[in-house]
PDB file of C-alpha atoms in Angstrom:
ATOM      1  CA  MET R   1      -0.122  -0.018  -0.015  1.00  0.00           C
ATOM      2  CA  SER R   2       1.382   3.394  -0.811  1.00  0.00           C
ATOM      3  CA  VAL R   3       2.091   6.049   1.708  1.00  0.00           C
ATOM      4  CA  PHE R   4      -0.693   8.330   0.154  1.00  0.00           C
ATOM      5  CA  ARG R   5      -3.168   5.615   0.562  1.00  0.00           C
ATOM      6  CA  ARG R   6      -2.176   4.714   4.125  1.00  0.00           C
ATOM      7  CA  VAL R   7      -2.487   8.567   5.127  1.00  0.00           C
ATOM      8  CA  LEU R   8      -5.752   9.431   3.085  1.00  0.00           C
ATOM      9  CA  ARG R   9      -7.600   6.342   4.357  1.00  0.00           C
ATOM     10  CA  PRO R  10      -7.840   7.497   7.936  1.00  0.00           C
ATOM     11  CA  VAL R  11      -8.389  11.134   6.589  1.00  0.00           C
ATOM     12  CA  ALA R  12     -11.381   9.661   4.422  1.00  0.00           C
ATOM     13  CA  VAL R  13     -12.763   7.890   7.357  1.00  0.00           C
ATOM     14  CA  ALA R  14     -12.735  11.017   9.703  1.00  0.00           C
ATOM     15  CA  ALA R  15     -14.430  12.927   6.816  1.00  0.00           C
ATOM     16  CA  ALA R  16     -17.229  10.461   6.531  1.00  0.00           C
ATOM     17  CA  VAL R  17     -17.717  10.304  10.301  1.00  0.00           C
ATOM     18  CA  LEU R  18     -17.944  14.180  10.086  1.00  0.00           C
ATOM     19  CA  ALA R  19     -20.300  14.165   7.197  1.00  0.00           C
ATOM     20  CA  LEU R  20     -22.632  11.720   8.954  1.00  0.00           C
ATOM     21  CA  SER R  21     -22.467  13.914  12.303  1.00  0.00           C
ATOM     22  CA  ALA R  22     -22.747  17.239  10.509  1.00  0.00           C
ATOM     23  CA  GLY R  23     -25.323  16.536   7.946  1.00  0.00           C
ATOM     24  CA  THR R  24     -25.749  19.012   5.244  1.00  0.00           C
ATOM     25  CA  ALA R  25     -23.130  21.439   6.519  1.00  0.00           C
ATOM     26  CA  VAL R  26     -20.602  19.311   4.978  1.00  0.00           C
ATOM     27  CA  ALA R  27     -22.440  19.221   1.740  1.00  0.00           C
ATOM     28  CA  GLY R  28     -22.757  22.764   1.795  1.00  0.00           C
ATOM     29  CA  ALA R  29     -19.074  23.349   2.159  1.00  0.00           C
ATOM     30  CA  ALA R  30     -18.340  20.642  -0.540  1.00  0.00           C
ATOM     31  CA  HIS R  31     -20.693  22.563  -3.008  1.00  0.00           C
ATOM     32  CA  ALA R  32     -19.032  25.881  -2.144  1.00  0.00           C
ATOM     33  CA  ALA R  33     -15.794  24.273  -2.940  1.00  0.00           C
ATOM     34  CA  VAL R  34     -16.888  23.159  -6.227  1.00  0.00           C
ATOM     35  CA  GLY R  35     -18.416  26.458  -7.094  1.00  0.00           C
ATOM     36  CA  SER R  36     -15.173  28.226  -6.279  1.00  0.00           C
ATOM     37  CA  ALA R  37     -13.191  25.940  -8.318  1.00  0.00           C
ATOM     38  CA  SER R  38     -15.375  26.846 -11.716  1.00  0.00           C
ATOM     39  CA  CYS R  39     -14.701  30.619 -11.427  1.00  0.00           C
ATOM     40  CA  GLY R  40     -12.345  32.541 -13.730  1.00  0.00           C
ATOM     41  CA  TRP R  41     -12.227  34.642 -16.689  1.00  0.00           C
ATOM     42  CA  ILE R  42     -15.161  34.355 -19.103  1.00  0.00           C
ATOM     43  CA  ASN R  43     -16.118  36.248 -22.491  1.00  0.00           C
ATOM     44  CA  ILE R  44     -18.656  38.928 -22.209  1.00  0.00           C
ATOM     45  CA  GLY R  45     -20.846  40.250 -25.269  1.00  0.00           C
ATOM     46  CA  SER R  46     -19.708  40.311 -28.818  1.00  0.00           C
ATOM     47  CA  PRO R  47     -15.986  41.299 -30.042  1.00  0.00           C
ATOM     48  CA  GLY R  48     -15.366  44.441 -32.044  1.00  0.00           C
ATOM     49  CA  ASN R  49     -13.391  43.762 -35.250  1.00  0.00           C
ATOM     50  CA  TYR R  50     -10.725  46.181 -36.483  1.00  0.00           C
ATOM     51  CA  THR R  51      -9.786  46.463 -40.203  1.00  0.00           C
ATOM     52  CA  LEU R  52      -6.805  48.743 -41.012  1.00  0.00           C
ATOM     53  CA  GLY R  53      -5.838  49.732 -44.704  1.00  0.00           C
ATOM     54  CA  GLY R  54      -8.525  47.123 -45.890  1.00  0.00           C
ATOM     55  CA  SER R  55      -6.788  44.185 -43.925  1.00  0.00           C
ATOM     56  CA  TYR R  56      -8.439  42.521 -40.810  1.00  0.00           C
ATOM     57  CA  ALA R  57      -6.108  43.154 -38.000  1.00  0.00           C
ATOM     58  CA  GLY R  58      -8.213  41.293 -35.145  1.00  0.00           C
ATOM     59  CA  GLN R  59     -10.883  41.766 -32.574  1.00  0.00           C
ATOM     60  CA  VAL R  60     -11.359  43.076 -29.095  1.00  0.00           C
ATOM     61  CA  GLU R  61     -13.697  41.575 -26.416  1.00  0.00           C
ATOM     62  CA  GLN R  62     -14.487  42.192 -22.908  1.00  0.00           C
ATOM     63  CA  GLU R  63     -13.566  39.444 -20.467  1.00  0.00           C
ATOM     64  CA  TYR R  64     -15.008  39.328 -16.861  1.00  0.00           C
ATOM     65  CA  ASN R  65     -13.461  37.435 -13.660  1.00  0.00           C
ATOM     66  CA  THR R  66     -16.118  35.641 -11.895  1.00  0.00           C
ATOM     67  CA  CYS R  67     -14.088  35.152  -8.958  1.00  0.00           C
ATOM     68  CA  ASN R  68     -13.058  38.802  -8.203  1.00  0.00           C
ATOM     69  CA  GLY R  69     -15.462  40.939 -10.135  1.00  0.00           C
ATOM     70  CA  GLN R  70     -12.797  42.344 -12.565  1.00  0.00           C
ATOM     71  CA  VAL R  71     -12.939  43.246 -15.964  1.00  0.00           C
ATOM     72  CA  MET R  72     -10.299  43.421 -18.639  1.00  0.00           C
ATOM     73  CA  ALA R  73      -9.978  43.733 -22.546  1.00  0.00           C
ATOM     74  CA  HIS R  74      -8.690  41.167 -24.662  1.00  0.00           C
ATOM     75  CA  TRP R  75      -7.140  41.711 -28.132  1.00  0.00           C
ATOM     76  CA  GLN R  76      -6.385  38.859 -30.580  1.00  0.00           C
ATOM     77  CA  TRP R  77      -4.485  39.709 -33.519  1.00  0.00           C
ATOM     78  CA  SER R  78      -5.444  38.009 -36.852  1.00  0.00           C
ATOM     79  CA  SER R  79      -2.523  35.610 -37.830  1.00  0.00           C
ATOM     80  CA  GLY R  80      -2.328  36.907 -41.434  1.00  0.00           C
ATOM     81  CA  TYR R  81      -2.214  40.551 -40.313  1.00  0.00           C
ATOM     82  CA  ARG R  82       0.283  39.786 -37.724  1.00  0.00           C
ATOM     83  CA  SER R  83       2.415  37.942 -40.040  1.00  0.00           C
ATOM     84  CA  ALA R  84       2.420  40.794 -42.680  1.00  0.00           C
ATOM     85  CA  HIS R  85       2.832  43.732 -40.075  1.00  0.00           C
ATOM     86  CA  ARG R  86       4.935  42.368 -37.187  1.00  0.00           C
ATOM     87  CA  ASN R  87       5.729  45.900 -36.156  1.00  0.00           C
ATOM     88  CA  ALA R  88       2.270  47.071 -35.885  1.00  0.00           C
ATOM     89  CA  HIS R  89       0.997  47.610 -32.339  1.00  0.00           C
ATOM     90  CA  VAL R  90      -2.291  47.878 -30.489  1.00  0.00           C
ATOM     91  CA  VAL R  91      -3.420  49.925 -27.389  1.00  0.00           C
ATOM     92  CA  VAL R  92      -6.092  47.991 -25.518  1.00  0.00           C
ATOM     93  CA  MET R  93      -8.117  48.645 -22.443  1.00  0.00           C
ATOM     94  CA  ALA R  94     -11.292  48.173 -20.542  1.00  0.00           C
ATOM     95  CA  MET R  95     -13.439  51.534 -20.567  1.00  0.00           C
ATOM     96  CA  SER R  96     -16.598  52.779 -18.838  1.00  0.00           C
ATOM     97  CA  TRP R  97     -17.208  56.126 -20.712  1.00  0.00           C
ATOM     98  CA  GLN R  98     -20.340  57.063 -18.727  1.00  0.00           C
ATOM     99  CA  ASN R  99     -18.321  58.422 -15.908  1.00  0.00           C
ATOM    100  CA  TYR R 100     -16.539  61.979 -16.385  1.00  0.00           C
ATOM    101  CA  PRO R 101     -13.806  61.439 -16.829  1.00  0.00           C
ATOM    102  CA  ALA R 102     -14.172  58.140 -18.150  1.00  0.00           C
ATOM    103  CA  VAL R 103     -12.887  55.178 -16.008  1.00  0.00           C
ATOM    104  CA  THR R 104     -10.405  52.809 -17.495  1.00  0.00           C
ATOM    105  CA  ASP R 105      -8.154  49.986 -16.407  1.00  0.00           C
ATOM    106  CA  ARG R 106      -4.523  50.035 -17.044  1.00  0.00           C
ATOM    107  CA  SER R 107      -4.012  50.028 -20.971  1.00  0.00           C
ATOM    108  CA  VAL R 108      -1.470  48.044 -22.496  1.00  0.00           C
ATOM    109  CA  ASP R 109       0.443  48.912 -25.759  1.00  0.00           C
ATOM    110  CA  GLN R 110       2.040  46.037 -27.370  1.00  0.00           C
ATOM    111  CA  ASP R 111       3.744  45.127 -30.781  1.00  0.00           C
ATOM    112  CA  ALA R 112       2.064  42.281 -33.081  1.00  0.00           C
ATOM    113  CA  TYR R 113       5.437  40.278 -32.849  1.00  0.00           C
ATOM    114  CA  VAL R 114       5.269  39.926 -29.053  1.00  0.00           C
ATOM    115  CA  SER R 115       2.037  37.835 -28.869  1.00  0.00           C
ATOM    116  CA  GLN R 116      -1.155  36.595 -30.675  1.00  0.00           C
ATOM    117  CA  ASP R 117      -3.064  37.772 -27.615  1.00  0.00           C
ATOM    118  CA  VAL R 118      -3.013  41.125 -25.669  1.00  0.00           C
ATOM    119  CA  PHE R 119      -4.789  41.741 -22.222  1.00  0.00           C
ATOM    120  CA  SER R 120      -5.399  44.944 -20.563  1.00  0.00           C
ATOM    121  CA  GLY R 121      -4.658  45.339 -16.844  1.00  0.00           C
ATOM    122  CA  GLY R 122      -8.225  44.610 -15.513  1.00  0.00           C
ATOM    123  CA  ILE R 123     -10.100  46.720 -12.880  1.00  0.00           C
ATOM    124  CA  ASP R 124     -13.014  46.046 -10.632  1.00  0.00           C
ATOM    125  CA  ILE R 125     -16.425  46.597 -12.414  1.00  0.00           C
ATOM    126  CA  HIS R 126     -17.771  48.676  -9.301  1.00  0.00           C
ATOM    127  CA  VAL R 127     -15.187  51.438  -9.657  1.00  0.00           C
ATOM    128  CA  ALA R 128     -17.318  52.947 -12.307  1.00  0.00           C
ATOM    129  CA  LYS R 129     -20.977  54.115 -11.562  1.00  0.00           C
ATOM    130  CA  PRO R 130     -22.851  52.908 -13.469  1.00  0.00           C
ATOM    131  CA  ASP R 131     -20.867  49.685 -13.951  1.00  0.00           C
ATOM    132  CA  MET R 132     -21.169  49.459 -17.789  1.00  0.00           C
ATOM    133  CA  TRP R 133     -17.857  48.423 -19.572  1.00  0.00           C
ATOM    134  CA  PHE R 134     -16.606  47.694 -23.012  1.00  0.00           C
ATOM    135  CA  ALA R 135     -13.406  46.514 -24.443  1.00  0.00           C
ATOM    136  CA  TYR R 136     -11.504  49.207 -26.658  1.00  0.00           C
ATOM    137  CA  ALA R 137      -8.669  48.640 -29.115  1.00  0.00           C
ATOM    138  CA  ASP R 138      -6.790  50.971 -31.358  1.00  0.00           C
ATOM    139  CA  VAL R 139      -4.329  49.543 -34.034  1.00  0.00           C
ATOM    140  CA  TYR R 140      -1.481  51.431 -35.561  1.00  0.00           C
ATOM    141  CA  ASP R 141       0.423  49.730 -38.360  1.00  0.00           C
ATOM    142  CA  GLU R 142       4.173  49.844 -38.634  1.00  0.00           C
ATOM    143  CA  ASN R 143       4.139  53.379 -40.153  1.00  0.00           C
ATOM    144  CA  GLY R 144       1.815  54.845 -37.478  1.00  0.00           C
ATOM    145  CA  ARG R 145      -1.391  54.843 -39.562  1.00  0.00           C
ATOM    146  CA  THR R 146      -4.641  54.148 -37.562  1.00  0.00           C
ATOM    147  CA  CYS R 147      -8.346  54.409 -38.271  1.00  0.00           C
ATOM    148  CA  ARG R 148      -9.902  57.521 -37.084  1.00  0.00           C
ATOM    149  CA  TYR R 149     -11.917  55.469 -34.534  1.00  0.00           C
ATOM    150  CA  ALA R 150     -11.146  52.576 -32.182  1.00  0.00           C
ATOM    151  CA  ALA R 151     -12.958  49.369 -32.268  1.00  0.00           C
ATOM    152  CA  GLY R 152     -15.110  48.307 -29.019  1.00  0.00           C
ATOM    153  CA  GLY R 153     -16.601  45.156 -28.081  1.00  0.00           C
ATOM    154  CA  SER R 154     -20.262  45.127 -26.996  1.00  0.00           C
ATOM    155  CA  VAL R 155     -21.084  47.417 -23.830  1.00  0.00           C
ATOM    156  CA  HIS R 156     -22.058  45.094 -20.971  1.00  0.00           C
ATOM    157  CA  ASP R 157     -24.225  46.645 -18.146  1.00  0.00           C
ATOM    158  CA  TYR R 158     -23.249  44.479 -15.207  1.00  0.00           C
ATOM    159  CA  ALA R 159     -26.385  45.914 -13.217  1.00  0.00           C
ATOM    160  CA  THR R 160     -28.869  44.482 -15.718  1.00  0.00           C
ATOM    161  CA  GLY R 161     -26.716  41.825 -17.548  1.00  0.00           C
ATOM    162  CA  GLY R 162     -27.734  43.662 -20.867  1.00  0.00           C
ATOM    163  CA  ASN R 163     -25.344  43.965 -23.891  1.00  0.00           C
ATOM    164  CA  GLY R 164     -25.101  46.554 -26.576  1.00  0.00           C
ATOM    165  CA  ALA R 165     -23.798  45.896 -30.040  1.00  0.00           C
ATOM    166  CA  PRO R 166     -20.189  45.784 -30.730  1.00  0.00           C
ATOM    167  CA  ASP R 167     -18.421  48.842 -32.420  1.00  0.00           C
ATOM    168  CA  PRO R 168     -16.242  47.768 -35.154  1.00  0.00           C
ATOM    169  CA  SER R 169     -13.475  49.938 -36.659  1.00  0.00           C
ATOM    170  CA  SER R 170     -12.627  50.098 -40.495  1.00  0.00           C
ATOM    171  CA  CYS R 171     -10.675  52.284 -42.778  1.00  0.00           C
TER     172      CYS R 171
END
């Protein structure tokens, strides 16, 4: 018998005795442990696409952390654009513009050759009132050209759960 089985068997017996004597309290604790293991980053709403100089550069989407209530922006480069424009860069952030001044997380400015995926810094959704957020991205090619407007993923209202339409950018 392995060392782990010898150690775990008395622990399992003790846990079973506690479960029988404690009733649903242990079942509730076990359920809470399962629930906490399933939290993490999830995509929110629909992504906003960015097309620069007639070429699809990529998309930006909002992500939400179900564990700690933070929001961030996630940019994903188009593989073709990234290969053709290795020195292009993107500025990405999560933003709540209904506040004055607008509330943003820590923006990230990163070149295409660094990584396929770019993530902003993340921020608690309740920092903004109302807590309505969207993901923002502005792409610059290797010559500094950009579209007039940035792309945005759909606005998500954390109070109601509603999503707006994404806001693509194309030039």
